[in-house]
Each structure stands twice: as C-alpha cells, then as structure tokens.
Tab-separated table of C-alpha atoms in Angstrom:
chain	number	residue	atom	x	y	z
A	362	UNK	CA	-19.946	43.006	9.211
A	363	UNK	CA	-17.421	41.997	12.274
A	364	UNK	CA	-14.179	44.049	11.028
A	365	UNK	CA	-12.560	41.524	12.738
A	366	UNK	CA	-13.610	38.768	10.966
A	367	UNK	CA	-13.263	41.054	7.645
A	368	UNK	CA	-10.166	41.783	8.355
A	369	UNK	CA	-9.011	38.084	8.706
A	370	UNK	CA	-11.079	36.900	5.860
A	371	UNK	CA	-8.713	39.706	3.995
A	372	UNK	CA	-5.649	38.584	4.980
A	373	UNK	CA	-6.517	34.920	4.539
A	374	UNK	CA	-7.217	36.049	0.672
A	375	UNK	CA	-4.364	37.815	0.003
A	376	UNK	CA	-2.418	34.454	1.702
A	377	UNK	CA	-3.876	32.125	-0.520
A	378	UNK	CA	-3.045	34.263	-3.512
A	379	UNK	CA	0.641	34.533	-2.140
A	380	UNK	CA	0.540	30.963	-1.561
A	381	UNK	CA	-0.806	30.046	-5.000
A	382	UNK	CA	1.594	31.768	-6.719
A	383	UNK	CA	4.763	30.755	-4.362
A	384	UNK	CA	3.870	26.951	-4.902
A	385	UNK	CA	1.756	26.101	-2.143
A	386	UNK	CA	-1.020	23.590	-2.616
A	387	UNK	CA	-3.328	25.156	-5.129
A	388	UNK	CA	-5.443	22.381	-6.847
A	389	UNK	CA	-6.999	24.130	-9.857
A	390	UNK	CA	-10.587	23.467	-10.191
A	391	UNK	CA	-11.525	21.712	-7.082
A	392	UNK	CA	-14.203	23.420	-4.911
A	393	UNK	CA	-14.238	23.948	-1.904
A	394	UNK	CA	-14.697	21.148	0.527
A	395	UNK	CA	-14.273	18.834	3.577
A	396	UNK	CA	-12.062	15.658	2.398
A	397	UNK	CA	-14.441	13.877	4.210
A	398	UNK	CA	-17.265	14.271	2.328
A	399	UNK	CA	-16.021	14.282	-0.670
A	400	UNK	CA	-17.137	11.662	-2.900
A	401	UNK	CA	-17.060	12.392	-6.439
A	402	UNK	CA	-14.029	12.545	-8.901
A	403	UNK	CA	-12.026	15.579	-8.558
A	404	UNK	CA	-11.520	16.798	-12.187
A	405	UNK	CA	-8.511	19.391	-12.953
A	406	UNK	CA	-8.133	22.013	-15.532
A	407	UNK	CA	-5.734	21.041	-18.274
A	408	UNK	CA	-1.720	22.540	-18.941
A	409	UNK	CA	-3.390	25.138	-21.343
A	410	UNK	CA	-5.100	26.641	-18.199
A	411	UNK	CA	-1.738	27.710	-17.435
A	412	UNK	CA	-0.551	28.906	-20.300
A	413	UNK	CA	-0.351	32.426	-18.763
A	414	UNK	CA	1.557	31.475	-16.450
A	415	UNK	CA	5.212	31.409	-18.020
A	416	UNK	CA	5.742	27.965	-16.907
A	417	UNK	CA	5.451	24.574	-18.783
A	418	UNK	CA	3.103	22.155	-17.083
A	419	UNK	CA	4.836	18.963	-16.594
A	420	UNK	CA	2.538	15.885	-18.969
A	421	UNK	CA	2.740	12.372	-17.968
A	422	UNK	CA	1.406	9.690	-20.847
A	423	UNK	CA	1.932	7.208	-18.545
A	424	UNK	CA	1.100	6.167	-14.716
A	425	UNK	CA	3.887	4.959	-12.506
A	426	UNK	CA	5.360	5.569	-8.694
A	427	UNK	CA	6.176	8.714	-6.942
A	428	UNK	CA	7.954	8.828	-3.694
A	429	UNK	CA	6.238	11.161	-1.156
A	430	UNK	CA	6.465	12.449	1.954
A	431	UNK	CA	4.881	15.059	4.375
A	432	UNK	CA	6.678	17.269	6.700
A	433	UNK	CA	6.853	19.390	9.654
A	434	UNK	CA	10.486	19.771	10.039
A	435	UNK	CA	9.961	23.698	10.663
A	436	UNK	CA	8.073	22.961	13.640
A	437	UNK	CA	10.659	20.479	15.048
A	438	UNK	CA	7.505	17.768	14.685
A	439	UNK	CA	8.923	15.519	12.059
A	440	UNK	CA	6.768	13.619	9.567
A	441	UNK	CA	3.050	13.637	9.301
A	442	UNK	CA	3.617	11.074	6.580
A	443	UNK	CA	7.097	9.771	6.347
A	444	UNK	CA	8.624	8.626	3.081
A	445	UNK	CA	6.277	6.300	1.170
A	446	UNK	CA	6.431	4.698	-2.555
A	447	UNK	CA	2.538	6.142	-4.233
A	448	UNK	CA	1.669	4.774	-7.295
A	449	UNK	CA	-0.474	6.532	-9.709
A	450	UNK	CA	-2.504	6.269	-13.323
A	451	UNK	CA	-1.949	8.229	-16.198
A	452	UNK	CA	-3.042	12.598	-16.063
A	453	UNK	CA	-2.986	12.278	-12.244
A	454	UNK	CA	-1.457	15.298	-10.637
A	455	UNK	CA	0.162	15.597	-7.174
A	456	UNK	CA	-3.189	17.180	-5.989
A	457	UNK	CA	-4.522	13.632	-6.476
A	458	UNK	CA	-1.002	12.493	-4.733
A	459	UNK	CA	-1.510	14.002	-1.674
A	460	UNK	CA	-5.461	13.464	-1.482
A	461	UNK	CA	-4.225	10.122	-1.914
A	462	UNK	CA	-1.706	9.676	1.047
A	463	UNK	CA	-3.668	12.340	3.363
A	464	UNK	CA	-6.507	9.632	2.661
A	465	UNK	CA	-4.612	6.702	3.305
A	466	UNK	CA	-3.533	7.687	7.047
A	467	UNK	CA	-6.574	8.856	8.190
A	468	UNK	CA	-6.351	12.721	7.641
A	469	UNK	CA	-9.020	15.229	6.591
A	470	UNK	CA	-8.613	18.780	5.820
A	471	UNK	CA	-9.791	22.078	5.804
A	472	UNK	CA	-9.604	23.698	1.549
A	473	UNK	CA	-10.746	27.246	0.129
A	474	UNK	CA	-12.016	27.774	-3.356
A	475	UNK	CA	-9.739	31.257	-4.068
A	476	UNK	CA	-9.824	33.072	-7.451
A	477	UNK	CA	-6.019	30.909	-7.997
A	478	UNK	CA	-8.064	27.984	-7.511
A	479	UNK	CA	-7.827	26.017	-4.648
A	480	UNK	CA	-5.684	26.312	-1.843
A	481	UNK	CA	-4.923	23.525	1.293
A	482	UNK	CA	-5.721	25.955	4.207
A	483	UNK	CA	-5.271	23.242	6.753
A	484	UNK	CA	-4.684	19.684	7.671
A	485	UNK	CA	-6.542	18.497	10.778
A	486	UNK	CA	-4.795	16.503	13.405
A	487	UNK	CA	-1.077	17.603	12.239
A	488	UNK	CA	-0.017	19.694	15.205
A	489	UNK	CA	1.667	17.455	18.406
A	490	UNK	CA	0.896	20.492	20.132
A	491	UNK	CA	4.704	20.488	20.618
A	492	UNK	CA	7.280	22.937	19.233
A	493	UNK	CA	10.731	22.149	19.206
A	494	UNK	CA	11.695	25.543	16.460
A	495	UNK	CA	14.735	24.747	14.432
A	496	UNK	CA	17.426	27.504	15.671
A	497	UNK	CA	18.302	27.869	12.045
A	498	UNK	CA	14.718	29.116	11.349
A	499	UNK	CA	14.837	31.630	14.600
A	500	UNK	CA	17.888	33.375	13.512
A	501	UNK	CA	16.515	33.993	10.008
A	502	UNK	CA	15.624	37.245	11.407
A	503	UNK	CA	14.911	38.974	14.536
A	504	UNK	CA	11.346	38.768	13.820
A	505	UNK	CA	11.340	35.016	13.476
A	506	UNK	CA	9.692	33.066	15.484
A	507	UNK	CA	11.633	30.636	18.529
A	508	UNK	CA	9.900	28.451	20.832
A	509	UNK	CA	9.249	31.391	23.867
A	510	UNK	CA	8.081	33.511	21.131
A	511	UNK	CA	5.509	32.781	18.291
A	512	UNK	CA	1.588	33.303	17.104
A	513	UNK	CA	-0.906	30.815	18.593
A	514	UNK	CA	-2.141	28.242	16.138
A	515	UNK	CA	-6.098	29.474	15.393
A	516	UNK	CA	-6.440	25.308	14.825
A	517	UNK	CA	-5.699	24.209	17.978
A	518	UNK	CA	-8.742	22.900	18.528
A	519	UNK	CA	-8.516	19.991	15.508
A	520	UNK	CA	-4.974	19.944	16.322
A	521	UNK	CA	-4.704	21.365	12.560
A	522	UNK	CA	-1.725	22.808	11.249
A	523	UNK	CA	-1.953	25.569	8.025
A	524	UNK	CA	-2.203	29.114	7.399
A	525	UNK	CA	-1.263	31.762	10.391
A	526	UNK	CA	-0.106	28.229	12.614
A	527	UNK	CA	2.324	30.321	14.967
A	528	UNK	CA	3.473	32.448	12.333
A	529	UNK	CA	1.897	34.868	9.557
A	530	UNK	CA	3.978	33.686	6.946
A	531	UNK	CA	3.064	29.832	7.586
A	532	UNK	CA	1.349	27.257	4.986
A	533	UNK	CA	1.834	24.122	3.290
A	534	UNK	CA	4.090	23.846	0.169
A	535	UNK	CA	5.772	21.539	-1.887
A	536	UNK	CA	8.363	20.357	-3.986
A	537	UNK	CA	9.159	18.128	-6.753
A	538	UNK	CA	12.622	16.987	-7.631
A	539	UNK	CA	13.638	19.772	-4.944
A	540	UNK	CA	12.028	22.646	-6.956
A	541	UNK	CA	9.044	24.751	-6.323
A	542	UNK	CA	7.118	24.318	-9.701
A	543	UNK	CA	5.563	27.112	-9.763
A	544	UNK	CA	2.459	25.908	-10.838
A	545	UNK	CA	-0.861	24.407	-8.301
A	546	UNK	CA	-0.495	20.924	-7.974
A	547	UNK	CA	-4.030	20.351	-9.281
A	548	UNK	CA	-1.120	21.845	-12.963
A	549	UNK	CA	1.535	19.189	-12.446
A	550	UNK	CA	0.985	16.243	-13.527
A	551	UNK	CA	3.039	12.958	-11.645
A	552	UNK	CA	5.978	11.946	-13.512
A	553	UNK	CA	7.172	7.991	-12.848
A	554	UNK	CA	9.933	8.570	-10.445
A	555	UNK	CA	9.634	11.769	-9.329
A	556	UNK	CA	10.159	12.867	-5.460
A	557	UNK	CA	7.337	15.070	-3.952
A	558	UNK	CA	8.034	16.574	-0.789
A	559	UNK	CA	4.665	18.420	1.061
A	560	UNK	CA	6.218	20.556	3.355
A	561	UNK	CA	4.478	23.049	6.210
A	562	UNK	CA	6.586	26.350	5.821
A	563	UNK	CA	6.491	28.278	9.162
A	564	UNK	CA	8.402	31.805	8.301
A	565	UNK	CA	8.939	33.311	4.637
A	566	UNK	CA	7.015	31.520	2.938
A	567	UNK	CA	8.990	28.903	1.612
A	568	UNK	CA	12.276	31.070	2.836
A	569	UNK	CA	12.642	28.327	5.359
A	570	UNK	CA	12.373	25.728	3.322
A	571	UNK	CA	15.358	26.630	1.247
A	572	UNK	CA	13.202	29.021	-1.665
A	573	UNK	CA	13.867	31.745	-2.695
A	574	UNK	CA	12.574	35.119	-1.154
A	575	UNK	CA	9.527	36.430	-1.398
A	576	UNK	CA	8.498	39.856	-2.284
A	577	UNK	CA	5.486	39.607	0.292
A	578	UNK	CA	7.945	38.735	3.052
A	579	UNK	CA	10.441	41.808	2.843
A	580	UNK	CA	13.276	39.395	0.968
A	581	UNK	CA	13.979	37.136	4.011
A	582	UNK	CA	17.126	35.627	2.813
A	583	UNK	CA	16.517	31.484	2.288
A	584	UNK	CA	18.288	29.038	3.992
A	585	UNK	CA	20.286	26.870	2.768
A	586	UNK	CA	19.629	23.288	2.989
A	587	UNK	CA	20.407	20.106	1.985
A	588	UNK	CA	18.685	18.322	-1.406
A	589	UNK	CA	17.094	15.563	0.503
A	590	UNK	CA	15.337	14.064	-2.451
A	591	UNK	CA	17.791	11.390	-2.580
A	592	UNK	CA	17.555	10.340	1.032
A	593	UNK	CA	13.705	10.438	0.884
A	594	UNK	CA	13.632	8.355	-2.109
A	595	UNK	CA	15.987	5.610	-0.251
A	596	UNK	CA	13.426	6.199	2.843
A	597	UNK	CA	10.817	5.328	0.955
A	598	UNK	CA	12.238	2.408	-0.387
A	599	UNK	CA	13.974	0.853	2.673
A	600	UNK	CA	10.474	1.625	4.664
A	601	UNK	CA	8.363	-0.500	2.102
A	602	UNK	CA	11.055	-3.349	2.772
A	603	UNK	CA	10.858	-2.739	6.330
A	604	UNK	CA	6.925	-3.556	6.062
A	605	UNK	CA	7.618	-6.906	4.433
A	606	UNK	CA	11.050	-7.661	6.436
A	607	UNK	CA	10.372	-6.653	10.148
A	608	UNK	CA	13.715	-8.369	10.929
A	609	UNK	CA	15.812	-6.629	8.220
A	610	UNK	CA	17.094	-3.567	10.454
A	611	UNK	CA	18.654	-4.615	13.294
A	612	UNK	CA	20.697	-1.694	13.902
A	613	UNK	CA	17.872	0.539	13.715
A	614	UNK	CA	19.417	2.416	10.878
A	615	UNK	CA	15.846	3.662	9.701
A	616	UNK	CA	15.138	5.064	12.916
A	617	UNK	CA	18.334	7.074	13.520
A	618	UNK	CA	18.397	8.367	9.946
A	619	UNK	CA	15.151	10.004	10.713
A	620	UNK	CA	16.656	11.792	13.570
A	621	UNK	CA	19.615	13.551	11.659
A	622	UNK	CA	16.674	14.164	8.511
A	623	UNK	CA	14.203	15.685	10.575
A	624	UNK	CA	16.152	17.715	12.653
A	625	UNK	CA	16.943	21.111	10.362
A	626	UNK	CA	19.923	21.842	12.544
A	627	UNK	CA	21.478	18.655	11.917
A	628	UNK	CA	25.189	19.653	10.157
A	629	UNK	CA	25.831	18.687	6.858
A	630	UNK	CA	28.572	16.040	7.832
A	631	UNK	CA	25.748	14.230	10.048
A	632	UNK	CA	23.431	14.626	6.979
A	633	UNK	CA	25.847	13.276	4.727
A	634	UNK	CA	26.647	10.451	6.715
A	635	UNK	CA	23.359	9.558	7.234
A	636	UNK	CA	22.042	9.412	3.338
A	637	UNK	CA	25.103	7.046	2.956
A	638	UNK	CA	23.606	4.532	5.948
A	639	UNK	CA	20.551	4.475	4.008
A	640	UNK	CA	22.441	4.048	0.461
A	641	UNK	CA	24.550	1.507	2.236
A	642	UNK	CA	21.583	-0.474	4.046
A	643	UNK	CA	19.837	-0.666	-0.090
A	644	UNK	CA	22.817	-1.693	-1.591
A	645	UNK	CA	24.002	-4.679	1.180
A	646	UNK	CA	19.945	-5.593	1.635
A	647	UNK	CA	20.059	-8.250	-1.135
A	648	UNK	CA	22.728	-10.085	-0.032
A	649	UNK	CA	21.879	-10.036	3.374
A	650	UNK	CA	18.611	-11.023	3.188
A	651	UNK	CA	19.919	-14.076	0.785
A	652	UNK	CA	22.442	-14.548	4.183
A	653	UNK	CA	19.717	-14.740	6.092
A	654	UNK	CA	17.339	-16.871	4.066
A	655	UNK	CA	19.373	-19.258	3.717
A	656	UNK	CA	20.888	-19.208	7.632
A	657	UNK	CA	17.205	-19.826	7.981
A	658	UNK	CA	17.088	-22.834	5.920
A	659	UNK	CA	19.933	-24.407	7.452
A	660	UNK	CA	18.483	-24.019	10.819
A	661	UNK	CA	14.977	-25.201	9.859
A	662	UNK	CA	17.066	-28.495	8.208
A	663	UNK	CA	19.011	-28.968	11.199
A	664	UNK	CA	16.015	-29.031	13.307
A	665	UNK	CA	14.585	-30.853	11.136
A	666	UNK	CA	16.955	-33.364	10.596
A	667	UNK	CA	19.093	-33.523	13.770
A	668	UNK	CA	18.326	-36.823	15.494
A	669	UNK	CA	17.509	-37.164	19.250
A	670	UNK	CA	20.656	-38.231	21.662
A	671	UNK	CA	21.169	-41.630	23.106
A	672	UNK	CA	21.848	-43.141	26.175
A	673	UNK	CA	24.747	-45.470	26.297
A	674	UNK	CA	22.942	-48.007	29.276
A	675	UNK	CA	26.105	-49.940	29.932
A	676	UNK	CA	29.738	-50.983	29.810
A	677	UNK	CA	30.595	-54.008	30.390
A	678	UNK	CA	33.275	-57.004	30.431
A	679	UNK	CA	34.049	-59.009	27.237
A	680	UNK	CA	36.805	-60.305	27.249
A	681	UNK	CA	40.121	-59.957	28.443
A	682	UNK	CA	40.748	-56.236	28.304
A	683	UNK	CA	37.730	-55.942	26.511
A	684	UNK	CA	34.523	-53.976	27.121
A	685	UNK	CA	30.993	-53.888	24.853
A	686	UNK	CA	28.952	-50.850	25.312
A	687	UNK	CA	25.466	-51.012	24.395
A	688	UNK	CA	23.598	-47.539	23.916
A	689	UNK	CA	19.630	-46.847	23.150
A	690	UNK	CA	18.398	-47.036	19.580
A	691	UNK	CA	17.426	-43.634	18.256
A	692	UNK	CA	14.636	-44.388	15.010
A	693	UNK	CA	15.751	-41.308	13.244
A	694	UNK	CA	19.469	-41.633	13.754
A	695	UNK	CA	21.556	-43.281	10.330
A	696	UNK	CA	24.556	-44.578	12.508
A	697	UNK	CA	26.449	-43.410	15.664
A	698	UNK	CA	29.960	-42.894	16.877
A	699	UNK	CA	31.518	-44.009	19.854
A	700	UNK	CA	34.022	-41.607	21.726
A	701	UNK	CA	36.690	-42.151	23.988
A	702	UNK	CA	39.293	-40.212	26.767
A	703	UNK	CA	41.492	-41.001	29.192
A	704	UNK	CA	39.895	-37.960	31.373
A	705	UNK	CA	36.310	-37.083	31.799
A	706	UNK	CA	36.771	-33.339	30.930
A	707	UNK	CA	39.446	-34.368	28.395
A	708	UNK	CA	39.802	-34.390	24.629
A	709	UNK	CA	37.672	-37.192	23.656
A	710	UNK	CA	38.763	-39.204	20.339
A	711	UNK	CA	36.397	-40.654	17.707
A	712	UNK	CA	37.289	-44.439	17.762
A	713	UNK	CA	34.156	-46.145	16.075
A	714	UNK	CA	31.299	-44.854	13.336
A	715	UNK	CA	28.579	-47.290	13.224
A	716	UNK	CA	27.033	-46.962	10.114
A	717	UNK	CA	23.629	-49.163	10.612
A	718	UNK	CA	20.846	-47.425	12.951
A	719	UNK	CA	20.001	-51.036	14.277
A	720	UNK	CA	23.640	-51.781	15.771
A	721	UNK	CA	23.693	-50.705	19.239
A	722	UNK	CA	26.563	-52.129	21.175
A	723	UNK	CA	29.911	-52.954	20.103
A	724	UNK	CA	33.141	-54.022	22.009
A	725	UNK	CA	36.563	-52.113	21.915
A	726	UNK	CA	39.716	-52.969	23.759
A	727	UNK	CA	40.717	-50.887	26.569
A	728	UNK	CA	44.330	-48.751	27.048
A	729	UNK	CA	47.262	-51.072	28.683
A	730	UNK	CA	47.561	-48.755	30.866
A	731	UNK	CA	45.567	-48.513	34.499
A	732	UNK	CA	43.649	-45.853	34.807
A	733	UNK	CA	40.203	-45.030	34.049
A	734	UNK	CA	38.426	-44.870	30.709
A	735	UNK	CA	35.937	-42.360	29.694
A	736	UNK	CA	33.061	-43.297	26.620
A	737	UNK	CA	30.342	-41.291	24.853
A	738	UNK	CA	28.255	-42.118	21.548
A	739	UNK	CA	26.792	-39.437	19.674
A	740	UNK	CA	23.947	-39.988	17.392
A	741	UNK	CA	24.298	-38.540	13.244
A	742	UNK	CA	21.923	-38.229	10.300
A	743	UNK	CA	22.562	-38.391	6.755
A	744	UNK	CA	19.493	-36.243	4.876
A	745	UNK	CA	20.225	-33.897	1.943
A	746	UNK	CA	23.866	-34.785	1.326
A	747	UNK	CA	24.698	-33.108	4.470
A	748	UNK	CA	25.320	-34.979	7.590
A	749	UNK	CA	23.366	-33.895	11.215
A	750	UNK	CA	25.124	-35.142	14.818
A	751	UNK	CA	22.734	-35.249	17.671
A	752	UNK	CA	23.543	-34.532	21.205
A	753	UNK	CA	26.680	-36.531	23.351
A	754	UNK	CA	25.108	-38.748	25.208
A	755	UNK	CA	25.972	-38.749	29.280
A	756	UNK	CA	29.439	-40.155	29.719
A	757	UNK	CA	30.168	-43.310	31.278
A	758	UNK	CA	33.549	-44.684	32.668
A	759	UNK	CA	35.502	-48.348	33.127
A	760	UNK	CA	38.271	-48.831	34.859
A	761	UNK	CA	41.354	-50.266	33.737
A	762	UNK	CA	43.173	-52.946	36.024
C-alpha cells in the first residue's frame, strides 16, 4: 500500500474520531454516501445508543421550527446558509436538519462511515476560494494559521470545505442553544425553538469557535465570543419577512448586521449594537408595516378617487362690475371651487364651492379697486367620507376699471 495514502487515511480516522467525540457532525447510523444519490430514508439509532456516553440525548414528542444557520466565519467567508426558520416532524434530529437545508440550497457532500458513526468530511462548493483569517484566530497561537500562512485545502477542486481545509485541526461542528452537545447529531433530537448553528472550525477544533480545549490540540486556549444565538434567531426571523416584504428594509439594516456578525473581529460594542438593530427592526416591523399598508391605501384611494382638473374657458362681463366664469365639466368631479387673488403668484382665497358637478359657470363681483384680478377653479370628490381636490386649473385674469 501507498504509505502516503496510509498515512492520510490514518490521520483522517483518528480526525473523525476526534471530531465525533468533540461535537462535530457525526450522524449515527447513516452509511456512507454521496447526498446526491441518496434516496432512501435515513434511519438513526435511538438515545439508548448513547447511553455510554454520559450525556442525556435530548427527546422531542413533538415537531416544530428550528432556526439554523451555516457558517464560515473562521475563514472570513461568511454564511454558506445564512439564518433560516426549518421546520421539522416529530424524532427528527439535526442530522436530518442540516441534510435538510444543505438540500434546499443546492449542496452535496462528501460523508465517512467511521466506527463513531458517521462523520460530514466535506461540503462541496463551500470554499470562495478567498481567505480573509480572523486576526483573533491567528494570534491564538504562533502556530495558527493567518492569511500568508496556512495548509492548502485538498478540496479545491469541488471548491469543498472540511477536514485538513488550510489547517489540521479544521472540520465542521455545531451548536445548539450555544453548546456543543456532545453527542452526533444523528443523537439529538430537534427541540421546537431551538438555535442550531453548523459551524466550519479552522484551528483547535472547536477552540475557535469559543469551546473548550481539546486534549488532541495541546489545550489551545478558546476564544471568547459572543452568544449569537439570539441575533441568529432575530436573523432568521427578519430574513423570512424580508422574503415576503422586499420593501420592509430600507435602511439595509439586514445587510449591515451581517457585516458586524460575520466578521469575528468585530468588538463587542459593534456586536451589541448590532443585535439591538435587529431586536429593534422586529419589534417596530408591525407597526410599520400597518404605516405603510395603510399609506398605501390612501394613495391607491386618492388615485383612485382624485378627479381630473378643469379648464376655466372664460371670463367674462355680466354686469356692472360683474364677471361669470365658465370652466369645463369634469364627469367624476362632485362640485368645484372657484379661487381668487389680487396677484398671480399671490395668496389665492376660496370665494365659491359649487356643490353640483353640472354647474359650470357662475358670476362674482369684482374688487372696487383697479387693478387686475386673478381666478382659478379646482375640481373635488366626495368618495368614502373623505373628500379628493383635483389639480388648479390654469389661471386666468380680468381687469378691473
């Protein structure tokens, strides 16, 4: 045999064991297989498979909604699968969660059947080919990687991202409620309202992620990070509004939150502040989207209901200091109202409201003083116990002798 190859196939074995045991993404009894051609129903082992284990395995009687998300935060690449809202049936596990969401946007993956059971070795098409290494991860030790120096990714031709991607310490892992459960996924079972974060670790196997150190890693120290369950709930959330309500984010608050979340150097101040835009956007969305709605309602009536403008056609002579204008009937207008000034750029006063749509003229007497006199009529609508004014129509003047 190659010792190359035997060597790798070593190392890969003892990974997957460190992995399974450190919380990566172990689905108990799934073979191994090419989500692709999978077909069948994936069956899991039940909690008492785990009883050896020390740790409970968490039992849901009941389906319900998880909110997920998959990241590459370590590699400075952001989401593979940003916050989402996944709903799922009773005695599912968050192996079926993330077959689930992997499935949904289009991504396959390479798995191996290890004596833990089985373990996500890959995920095709996850690497930008970009790294943009958080600083926080490259001074985690002087053996960490940084963006001049790191491993090559052995899945650079898929574009994958998994085990030994530009680190030797690197896999997939996850979270739920912000813990490592301790358990393969294919052993937890979804609980309504839990948060599942899939996360790629890049150096101490989970160390960077905020868990605690591993034996296998020489005890690199974890970092400390922010509980972002919250925010990736309210991401989740606002996003499946966004979907629906393409007009309800403006401000491109969703947008700029992502920025400060996926970028592991961000402070905690900048953090902070951005969970509260998203808490902030949640709480004010009902009322502004009633605002809006009904904004929208009133300008659908008023377009609706506004009636064309007029054209007053004449003034002329009726009498001794007299005038009669006569303006163009409008078929949708209830009435009109006739305006007058003393200055054609002036403050023009209401002096008539004719309340029948077939009047169309009427006579007025003019100032005692000579000048010039300036008149408009402006159509209105009565519809909905509201009343609509159409447009002034052009102004027309009569001097006063």
């Amino acid at each position: 045999m190659n010792i190359r190859r035997c060597t790798k196939s070593i190392i890969t074995a003892l990974l997957a064991m460190v992995l399974c045991l450190t919380g990566f993404l172990p689905l108990f009894g799934m073979q191994t297989v090419r989500a692709e051609e999978k077909e069948a129903k994936i069956w899991f082992k039940d909690s008492e498979d785990n009883a050896d284990s020390g740790k409970a395995t968490f039992v849901s009687d009941k389906g319900g909604i998880v909110y997920a998300s998959v990241e590459k935060f370590t590699v400075g690449q952001g989401y593979l699968i940003e916050p989402t809202e996944v709903s799922f049936e009773a005695g599912e596990t968050y192996a079926d969660i993330i077959e689930k969401i992997l499935k949904a946007n289009g991504y396959t993956y390479d798995a191996q059947n290890t004596g833990m059971g089985f373990y996500l070795a890959e995920i095709d098409h996850a690497d930008s080919g970009v790294l943009n290494i958080p600083q926080c991860i490259s001074n985690m030790s002087e053996d960490a990687p940084t963006n001049d120096k790191h491993k090559s990714n052995p899945y650079k031709d898929t574009q994958g991202l998994g085990e030994f991607s530009y680190s030797n310490y690197s896999g997939w892992y996850y979270f739920v409620n912000n813990e490592n459960p301790g358990l393969g996924m294919g052993g937890v079972k979804a609980r309504d309202g839990d948060v599942v974060r899939y996360q790629f670790t890049l150096y101490g196997l989970g160390a960077d992620l905020g868990d605690k150190p591993n034996d296998q890693t020489g005890g690199i120290k974890a970092l400390e990070l922010p509980n972002k369950d919250s925010v990736t709930k309210n991401l989740a959330l606002m996003r499946q509004i966004l979907a629906k309500d393409d007009k309800a984010d403006p401000e491109g608050i969703y947008k700029n939150v992502l920025k400060i979340v996926t970028n592991m150097d961000s402070t905690k101040e900048q953090f902070a502040q951005a969970e509260q835009r998203v808490s902030a956007w949640l709480a004010e969305y009902p009322q502004k989207k009633a605002e809006r709605e009904k904004a929208a309602k009133e300008a659908a009536l008023q377009k609706k209901y506004t009636p064309a403008k007029t054209t007053l056609r004449s003034i002329k002579n009726a009498g001794k200091n007299k005038v009669r204008l006569t303006w163009k009937k409008v078929s949708k207008a209830t009435g009109y109202e006739i305006y007058r000034s003393t200055k054609k750029k002036g403050t023009y006063k209401k002096i008539k409201t004719i309340s029948k749509n077939k009047t169309v003229s009427f006579v007025t007497k003019l100032p005692k003083k000579k000048g010039t006199c300036y008149f408009k009529v402006r159509t209105y609508r009565k519809a909905e116990g509201k009343v609509y004014y159409g447009k002034d129509s052009a102004v027309k003047s009569k001097k006063v002798k």
